mmCIF file of C-alpha atoms and ligand atoms in Angstrom:
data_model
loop_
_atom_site.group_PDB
_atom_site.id
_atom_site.type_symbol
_atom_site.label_atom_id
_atom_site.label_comp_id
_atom_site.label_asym_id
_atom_site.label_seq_id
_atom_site.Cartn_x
_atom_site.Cartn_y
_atom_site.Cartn_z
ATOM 1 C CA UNK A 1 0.000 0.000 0.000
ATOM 2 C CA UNK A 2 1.232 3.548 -0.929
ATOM 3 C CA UNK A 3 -0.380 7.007 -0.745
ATOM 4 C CA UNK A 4 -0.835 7.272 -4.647
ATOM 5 C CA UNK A 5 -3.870 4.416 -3.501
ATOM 6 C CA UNK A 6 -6.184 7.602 -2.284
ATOM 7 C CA UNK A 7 -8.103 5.686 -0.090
ATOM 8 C CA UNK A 8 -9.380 7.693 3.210
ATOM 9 C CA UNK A 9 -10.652 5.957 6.002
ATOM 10 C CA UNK A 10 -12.522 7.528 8.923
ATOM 11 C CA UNK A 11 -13.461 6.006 12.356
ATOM 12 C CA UNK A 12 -16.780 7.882 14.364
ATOM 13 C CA UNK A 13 -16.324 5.553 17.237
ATOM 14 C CA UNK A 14 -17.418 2.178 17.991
ATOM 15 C CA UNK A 15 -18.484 0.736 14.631
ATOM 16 C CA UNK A 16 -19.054 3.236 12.555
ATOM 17 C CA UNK A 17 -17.022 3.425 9.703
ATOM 18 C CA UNK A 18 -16.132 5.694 6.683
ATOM 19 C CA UNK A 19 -14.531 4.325 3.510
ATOM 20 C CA UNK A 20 -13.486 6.769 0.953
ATOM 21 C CA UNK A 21 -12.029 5.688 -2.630
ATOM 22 C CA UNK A 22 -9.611 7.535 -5.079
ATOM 23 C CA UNK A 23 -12.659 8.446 -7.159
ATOM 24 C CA UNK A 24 -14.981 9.417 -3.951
ATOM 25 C CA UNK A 25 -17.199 6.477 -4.011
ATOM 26 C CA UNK A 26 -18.200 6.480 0.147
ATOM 27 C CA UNK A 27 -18.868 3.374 2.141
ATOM 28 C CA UNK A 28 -20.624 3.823 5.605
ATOM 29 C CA UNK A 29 -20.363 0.594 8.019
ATOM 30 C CA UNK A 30 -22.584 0.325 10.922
ATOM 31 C CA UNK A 31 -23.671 4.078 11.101
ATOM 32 C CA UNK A 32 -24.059 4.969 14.628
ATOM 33 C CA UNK A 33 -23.463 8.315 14.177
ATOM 34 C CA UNK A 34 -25.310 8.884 17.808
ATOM 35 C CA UNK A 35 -22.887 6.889 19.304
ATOM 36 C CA UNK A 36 -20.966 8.841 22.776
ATOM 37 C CA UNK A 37 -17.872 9.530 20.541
ATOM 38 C CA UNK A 38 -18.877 10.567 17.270
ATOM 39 C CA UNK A 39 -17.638 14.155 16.167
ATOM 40 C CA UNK A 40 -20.367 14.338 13.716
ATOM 41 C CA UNK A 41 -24.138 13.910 13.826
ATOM 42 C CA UNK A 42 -26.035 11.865 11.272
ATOM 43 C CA UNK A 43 -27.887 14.759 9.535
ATOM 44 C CA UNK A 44 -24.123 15.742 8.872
ATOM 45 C CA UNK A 45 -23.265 13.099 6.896
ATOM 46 C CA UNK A 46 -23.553 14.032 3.228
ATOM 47 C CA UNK A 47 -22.783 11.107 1.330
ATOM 48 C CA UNK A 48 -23.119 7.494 0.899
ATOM 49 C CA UNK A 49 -23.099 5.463 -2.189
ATOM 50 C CA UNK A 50 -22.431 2.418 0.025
ATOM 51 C CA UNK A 51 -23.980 1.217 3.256
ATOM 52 C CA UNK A 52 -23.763 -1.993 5.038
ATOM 53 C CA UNK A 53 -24.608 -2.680 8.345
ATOM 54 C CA UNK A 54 -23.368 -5.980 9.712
ATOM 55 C CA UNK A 55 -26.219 -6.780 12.439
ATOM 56 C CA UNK A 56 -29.475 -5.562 13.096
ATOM 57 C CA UNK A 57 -28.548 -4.164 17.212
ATOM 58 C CA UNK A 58 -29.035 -0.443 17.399
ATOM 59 C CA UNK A 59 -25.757 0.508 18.445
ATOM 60 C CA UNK A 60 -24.915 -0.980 14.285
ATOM 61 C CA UNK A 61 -27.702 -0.211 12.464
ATOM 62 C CA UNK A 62 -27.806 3.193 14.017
ATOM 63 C CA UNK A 63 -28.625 5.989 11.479
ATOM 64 C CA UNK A 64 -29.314 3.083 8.633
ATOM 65 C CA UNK A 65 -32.854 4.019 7.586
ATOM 66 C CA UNK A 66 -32.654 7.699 7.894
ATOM 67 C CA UNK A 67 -29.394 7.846 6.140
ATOM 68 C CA UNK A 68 -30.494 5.498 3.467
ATOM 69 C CA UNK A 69 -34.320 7.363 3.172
ATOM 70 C CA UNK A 70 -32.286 10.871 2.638
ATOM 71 C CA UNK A 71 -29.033 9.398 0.328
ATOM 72 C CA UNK A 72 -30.011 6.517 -1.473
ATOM 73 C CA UNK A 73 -27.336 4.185 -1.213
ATOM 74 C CA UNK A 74 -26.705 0.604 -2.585
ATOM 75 C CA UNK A 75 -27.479 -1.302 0.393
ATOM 76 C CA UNK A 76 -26.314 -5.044 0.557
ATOM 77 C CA UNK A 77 -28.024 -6.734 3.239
ATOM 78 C CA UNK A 78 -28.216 -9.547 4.998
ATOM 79 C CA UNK A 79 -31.832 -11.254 3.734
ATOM 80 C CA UNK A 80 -33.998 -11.079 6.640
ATOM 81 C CA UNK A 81 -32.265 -7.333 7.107
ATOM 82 C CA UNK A 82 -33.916 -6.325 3.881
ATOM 83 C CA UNK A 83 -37.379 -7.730 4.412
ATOM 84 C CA UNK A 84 -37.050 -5.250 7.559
ATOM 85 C CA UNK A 85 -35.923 -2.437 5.707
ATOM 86 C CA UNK A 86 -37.389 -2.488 2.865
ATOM 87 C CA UNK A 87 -40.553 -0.981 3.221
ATOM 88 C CA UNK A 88 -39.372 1.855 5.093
ATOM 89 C CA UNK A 89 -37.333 2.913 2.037
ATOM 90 C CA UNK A 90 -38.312 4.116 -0.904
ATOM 91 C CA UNK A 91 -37.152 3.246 -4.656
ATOM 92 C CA UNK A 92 -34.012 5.193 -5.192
ATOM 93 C CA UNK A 93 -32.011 2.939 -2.572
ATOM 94 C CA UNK A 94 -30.813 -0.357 -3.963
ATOM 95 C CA UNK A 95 -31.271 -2.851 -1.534
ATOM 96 C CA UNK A 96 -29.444 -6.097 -2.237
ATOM 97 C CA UNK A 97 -30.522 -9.501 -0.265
ATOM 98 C CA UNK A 98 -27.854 -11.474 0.153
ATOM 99 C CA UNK A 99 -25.981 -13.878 2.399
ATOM 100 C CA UNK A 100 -22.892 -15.794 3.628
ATOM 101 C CA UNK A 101 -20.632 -16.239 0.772
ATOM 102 C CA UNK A 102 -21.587 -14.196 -1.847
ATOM 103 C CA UNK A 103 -20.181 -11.592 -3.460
ATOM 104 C CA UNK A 104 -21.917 -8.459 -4.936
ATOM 105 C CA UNK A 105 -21.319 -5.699 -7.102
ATOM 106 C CA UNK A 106 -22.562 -2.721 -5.194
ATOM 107 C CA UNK A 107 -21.569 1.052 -6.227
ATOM 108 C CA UNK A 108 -18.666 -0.523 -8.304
ATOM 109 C CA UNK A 109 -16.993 -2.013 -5.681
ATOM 110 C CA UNK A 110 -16.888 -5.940 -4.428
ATOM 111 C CA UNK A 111 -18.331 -6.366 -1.140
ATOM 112 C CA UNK A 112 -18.064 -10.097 0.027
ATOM 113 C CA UNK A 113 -20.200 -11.069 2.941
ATOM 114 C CA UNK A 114 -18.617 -13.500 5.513
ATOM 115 C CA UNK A 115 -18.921 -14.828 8.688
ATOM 116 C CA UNK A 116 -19.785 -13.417 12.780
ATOM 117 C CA UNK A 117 -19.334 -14.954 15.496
ATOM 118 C CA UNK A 118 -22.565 -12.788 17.583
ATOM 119 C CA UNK A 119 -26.015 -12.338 18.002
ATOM 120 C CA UNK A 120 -28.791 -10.174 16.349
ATOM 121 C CA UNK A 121 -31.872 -8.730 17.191
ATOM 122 C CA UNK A 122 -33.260 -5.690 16.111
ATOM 123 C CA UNK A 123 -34.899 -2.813 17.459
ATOM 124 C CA UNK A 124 -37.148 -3.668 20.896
ATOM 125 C CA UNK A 125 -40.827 -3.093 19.755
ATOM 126 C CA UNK A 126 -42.823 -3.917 22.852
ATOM 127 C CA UNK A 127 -42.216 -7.553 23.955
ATOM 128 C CA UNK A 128 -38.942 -8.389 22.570
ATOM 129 C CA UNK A 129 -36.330 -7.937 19.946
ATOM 130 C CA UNK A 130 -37.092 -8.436 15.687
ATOM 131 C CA UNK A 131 -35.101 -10.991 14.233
ATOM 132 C CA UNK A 132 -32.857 -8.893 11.540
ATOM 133 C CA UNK A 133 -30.720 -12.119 10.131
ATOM 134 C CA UNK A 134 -27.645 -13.014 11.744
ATOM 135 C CA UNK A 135 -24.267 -11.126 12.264
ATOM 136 C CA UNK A 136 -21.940 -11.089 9.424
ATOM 137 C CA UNK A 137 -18.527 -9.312 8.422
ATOM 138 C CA UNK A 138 -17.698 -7.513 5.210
ATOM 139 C CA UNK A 139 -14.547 -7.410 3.071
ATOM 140 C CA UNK A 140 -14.679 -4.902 0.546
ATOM 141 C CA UNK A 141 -12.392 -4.249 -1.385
ATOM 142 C CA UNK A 142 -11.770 -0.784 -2.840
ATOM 143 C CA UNK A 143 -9.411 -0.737 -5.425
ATOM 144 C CA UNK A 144 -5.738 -1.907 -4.150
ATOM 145 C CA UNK A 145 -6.550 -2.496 -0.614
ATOM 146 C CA UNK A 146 -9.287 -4.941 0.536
ATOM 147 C CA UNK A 147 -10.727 -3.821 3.858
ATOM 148 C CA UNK A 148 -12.576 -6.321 6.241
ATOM 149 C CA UNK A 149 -15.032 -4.864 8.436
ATOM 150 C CA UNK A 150 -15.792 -7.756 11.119
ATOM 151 C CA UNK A 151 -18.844 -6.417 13.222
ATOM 152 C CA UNK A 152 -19.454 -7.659 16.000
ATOM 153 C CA UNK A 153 -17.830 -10.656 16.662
ATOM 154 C CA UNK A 154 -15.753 -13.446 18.936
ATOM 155 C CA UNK A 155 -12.616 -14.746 17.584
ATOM 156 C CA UNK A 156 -13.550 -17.811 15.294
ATOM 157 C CA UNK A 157 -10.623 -20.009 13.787
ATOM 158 C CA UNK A 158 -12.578 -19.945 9.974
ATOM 159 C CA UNK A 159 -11.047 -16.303 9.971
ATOM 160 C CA UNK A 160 -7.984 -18.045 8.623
ATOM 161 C CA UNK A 161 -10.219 -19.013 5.223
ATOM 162 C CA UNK A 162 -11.292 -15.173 5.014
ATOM 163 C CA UNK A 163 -7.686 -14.596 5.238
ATOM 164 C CA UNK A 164 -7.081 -17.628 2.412
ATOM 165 C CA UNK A 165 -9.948 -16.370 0.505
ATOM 166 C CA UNK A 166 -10.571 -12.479 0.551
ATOM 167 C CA UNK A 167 -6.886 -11.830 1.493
ATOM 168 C CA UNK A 168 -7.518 -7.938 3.544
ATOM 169 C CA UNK A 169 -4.902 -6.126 3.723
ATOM 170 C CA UNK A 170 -6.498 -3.594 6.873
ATOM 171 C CA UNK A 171 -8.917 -4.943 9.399
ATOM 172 C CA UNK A 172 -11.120 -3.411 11.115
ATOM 173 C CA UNK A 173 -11.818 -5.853 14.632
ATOM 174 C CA UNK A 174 -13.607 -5.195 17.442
ATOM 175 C CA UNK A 175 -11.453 -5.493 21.055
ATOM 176 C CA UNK A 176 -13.475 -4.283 23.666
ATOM 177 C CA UNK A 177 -14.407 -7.795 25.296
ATOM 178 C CA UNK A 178 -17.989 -8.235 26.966
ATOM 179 C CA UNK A 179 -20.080 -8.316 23.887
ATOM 180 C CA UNK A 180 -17.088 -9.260 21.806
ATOM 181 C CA UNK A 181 -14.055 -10.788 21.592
ATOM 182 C CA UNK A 182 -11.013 -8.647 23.721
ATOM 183 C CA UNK A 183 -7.590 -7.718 22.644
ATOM 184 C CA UNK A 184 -5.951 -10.937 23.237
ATOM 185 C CA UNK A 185 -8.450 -13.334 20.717
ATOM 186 C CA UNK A 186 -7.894 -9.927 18.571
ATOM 187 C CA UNK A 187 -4.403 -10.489 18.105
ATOM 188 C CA UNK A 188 -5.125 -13.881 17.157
ATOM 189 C CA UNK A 189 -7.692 -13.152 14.495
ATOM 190 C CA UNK A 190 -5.263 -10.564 13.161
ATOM 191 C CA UNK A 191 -2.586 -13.582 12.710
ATOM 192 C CA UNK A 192 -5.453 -15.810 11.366
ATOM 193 C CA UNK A 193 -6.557 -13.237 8.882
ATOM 194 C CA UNK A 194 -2.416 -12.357 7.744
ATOM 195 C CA UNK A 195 -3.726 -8.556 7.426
ATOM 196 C CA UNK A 196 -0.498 -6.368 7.717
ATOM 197 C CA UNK A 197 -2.856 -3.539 9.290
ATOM 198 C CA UNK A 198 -5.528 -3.251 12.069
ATOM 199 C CA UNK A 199 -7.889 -0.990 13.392
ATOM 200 C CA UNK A 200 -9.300 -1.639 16.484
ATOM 201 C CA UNK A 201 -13.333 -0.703 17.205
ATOM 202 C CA UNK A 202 -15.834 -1.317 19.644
ATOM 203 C CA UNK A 203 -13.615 0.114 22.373
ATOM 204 C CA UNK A 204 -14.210 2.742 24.560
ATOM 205 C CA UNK A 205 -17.918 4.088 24.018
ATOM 206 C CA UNK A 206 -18.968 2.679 27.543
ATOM 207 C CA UNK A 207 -16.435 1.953 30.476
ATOM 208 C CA UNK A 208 -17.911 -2.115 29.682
ATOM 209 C CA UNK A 209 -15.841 -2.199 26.478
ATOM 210 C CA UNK A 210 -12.420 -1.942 28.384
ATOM 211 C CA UNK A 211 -10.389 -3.447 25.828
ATOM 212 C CA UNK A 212 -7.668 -1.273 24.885
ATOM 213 C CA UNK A 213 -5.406 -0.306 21.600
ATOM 214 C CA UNK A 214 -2.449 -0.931 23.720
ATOM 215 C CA UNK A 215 -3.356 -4.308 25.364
ATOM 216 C CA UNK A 216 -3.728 -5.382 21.277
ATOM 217 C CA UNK A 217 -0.287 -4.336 20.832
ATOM 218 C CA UNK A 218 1.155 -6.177 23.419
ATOM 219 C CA UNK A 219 -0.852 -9.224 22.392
ATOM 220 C CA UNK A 220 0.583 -8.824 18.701
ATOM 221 C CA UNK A 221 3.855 -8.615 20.123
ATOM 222 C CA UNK A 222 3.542 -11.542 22.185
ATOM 223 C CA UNK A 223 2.497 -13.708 18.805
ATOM 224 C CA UNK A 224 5.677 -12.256 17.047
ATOM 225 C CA UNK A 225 3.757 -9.546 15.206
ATOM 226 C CA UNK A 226 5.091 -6.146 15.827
ATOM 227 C CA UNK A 227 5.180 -5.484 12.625
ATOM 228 C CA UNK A 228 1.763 -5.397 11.768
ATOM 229 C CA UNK A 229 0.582 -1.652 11.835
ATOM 230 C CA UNK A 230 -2.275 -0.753 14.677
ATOM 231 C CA UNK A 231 -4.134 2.551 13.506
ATOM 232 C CA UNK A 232 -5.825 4.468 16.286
ATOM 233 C CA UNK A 233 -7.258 7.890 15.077
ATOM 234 C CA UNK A 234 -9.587 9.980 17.090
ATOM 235 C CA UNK A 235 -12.945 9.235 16.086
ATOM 236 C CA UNK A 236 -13.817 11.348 12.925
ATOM 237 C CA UNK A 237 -10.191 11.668 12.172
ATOM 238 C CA UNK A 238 -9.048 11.290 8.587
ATOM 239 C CA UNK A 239 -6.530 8.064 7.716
ATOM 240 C CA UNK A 240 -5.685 8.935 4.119
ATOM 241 C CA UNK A 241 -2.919 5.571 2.217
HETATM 242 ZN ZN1 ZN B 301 -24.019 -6.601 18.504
#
């Protein structure tokens, strides 16, 4: 990876994701834009040709609908997510039903849905949770540099086939602990998945998610890799390679 690749990558805190190409496609992941340490609110956000949320709890989905009602994005989706969401949309967002496995063409870029090691439910409408489809990962790949966005997830040893298959070169892994897997199984999956760079999420929006960037660090070290590259900008802070 070099600079002259003029992809931009943007962190808002826990999840949420912003994926910028050379030629300004935009790819939102998990748009929680209300989440405790976002910088910018979701009526802010003025673009997204992309969005892809990898489970239906709130603190993922987030701003989904209201982003995708006001900017029409393609949408691949998990299929039970789209039976949801569809009729709260209207026809200028392309909503793609999809699953484990496949690839799709969305905006001109691949995104490749994999595997999660979580739950899902969706929002709480009286007596319980809506099933939205289960967890999954994405690994898009943007031109040059293939970027796997795990969701929510526990450390799972098939992350060495999305390494063998989808080969990312920057992953984004969650290391808080309690509701996923901590920085010790995140230094693992980093290994598993042989992706030179990694940018810990799900981290610090509530004092539960205690996992820390420099616990991973120590972790990598401990498995002999210090030389893969941990990113940790300030949420809404600009990562241009
Ligand atoms: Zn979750």
């Amino acid at each position: 990876m070099t600079d002259a690749l003029g992809v931009q990558l943007t962190w808002f805190g826990h999840a949420c994701v912003e994926l910028v190409t050379a030629d300004g496609t935009t790819v939102l992941i998990d748009p929680w834009f209300g989440n405790p340490r976002s910088p910018r609110a979701a009526d802010a956000v003025e673009s997204c040709d992309v969005l892809l949320v990898t489970h239906g709890h709130g603190d993922h989905l987030g701003d989904a609908i209201e982003l995708a009602q006001r900017l029409e994005p393609t949408w691949p989706a998990i299929h039970e997510l789209t039976l949801w969401a569809g009729p709260q949309l209207g026809d200028g967002v392309q909503l793609i039903g999809m699953n484990k496995g496949g690839t799709v063409d969305a905006g001109g870029l691949r995104v490749s849905m994999v595997r999660a090691e979580h739950s899902a439910g969706g929002p709480v409408e009286g007596a319980g949770a809506v099933y939205l489809g289960e967890p999954v990962g994405f690994v898009v790949d943007l031109g040059g540099v293939r970027v796997y966005h795990a969701g929510d997830t526990d450390l799972f040893g098939d992350m060495a086939l999305i390494g063998e298959l989808h080969h990312p070169d920057i992953a984004f892994l969650p290391i808080g602990g309690h509701y996923t897997m901590g920085p010790r199984a995140a230094a693992r999956a980093v290994q598993l998945l042989g992706a030179s760079t990694v940018v810990p999420i799900h981290y610090g929006t509530f004092p539960a998610l205690a996992g820390t960037p420099d616990e991973l660090r120590t972790e990598l070290l401990r498995l002999g890799l210090g030389a893969v590259r941990v990113l940790t900008p300030e949420p809404g802070e600009t990562v241009s390679l």
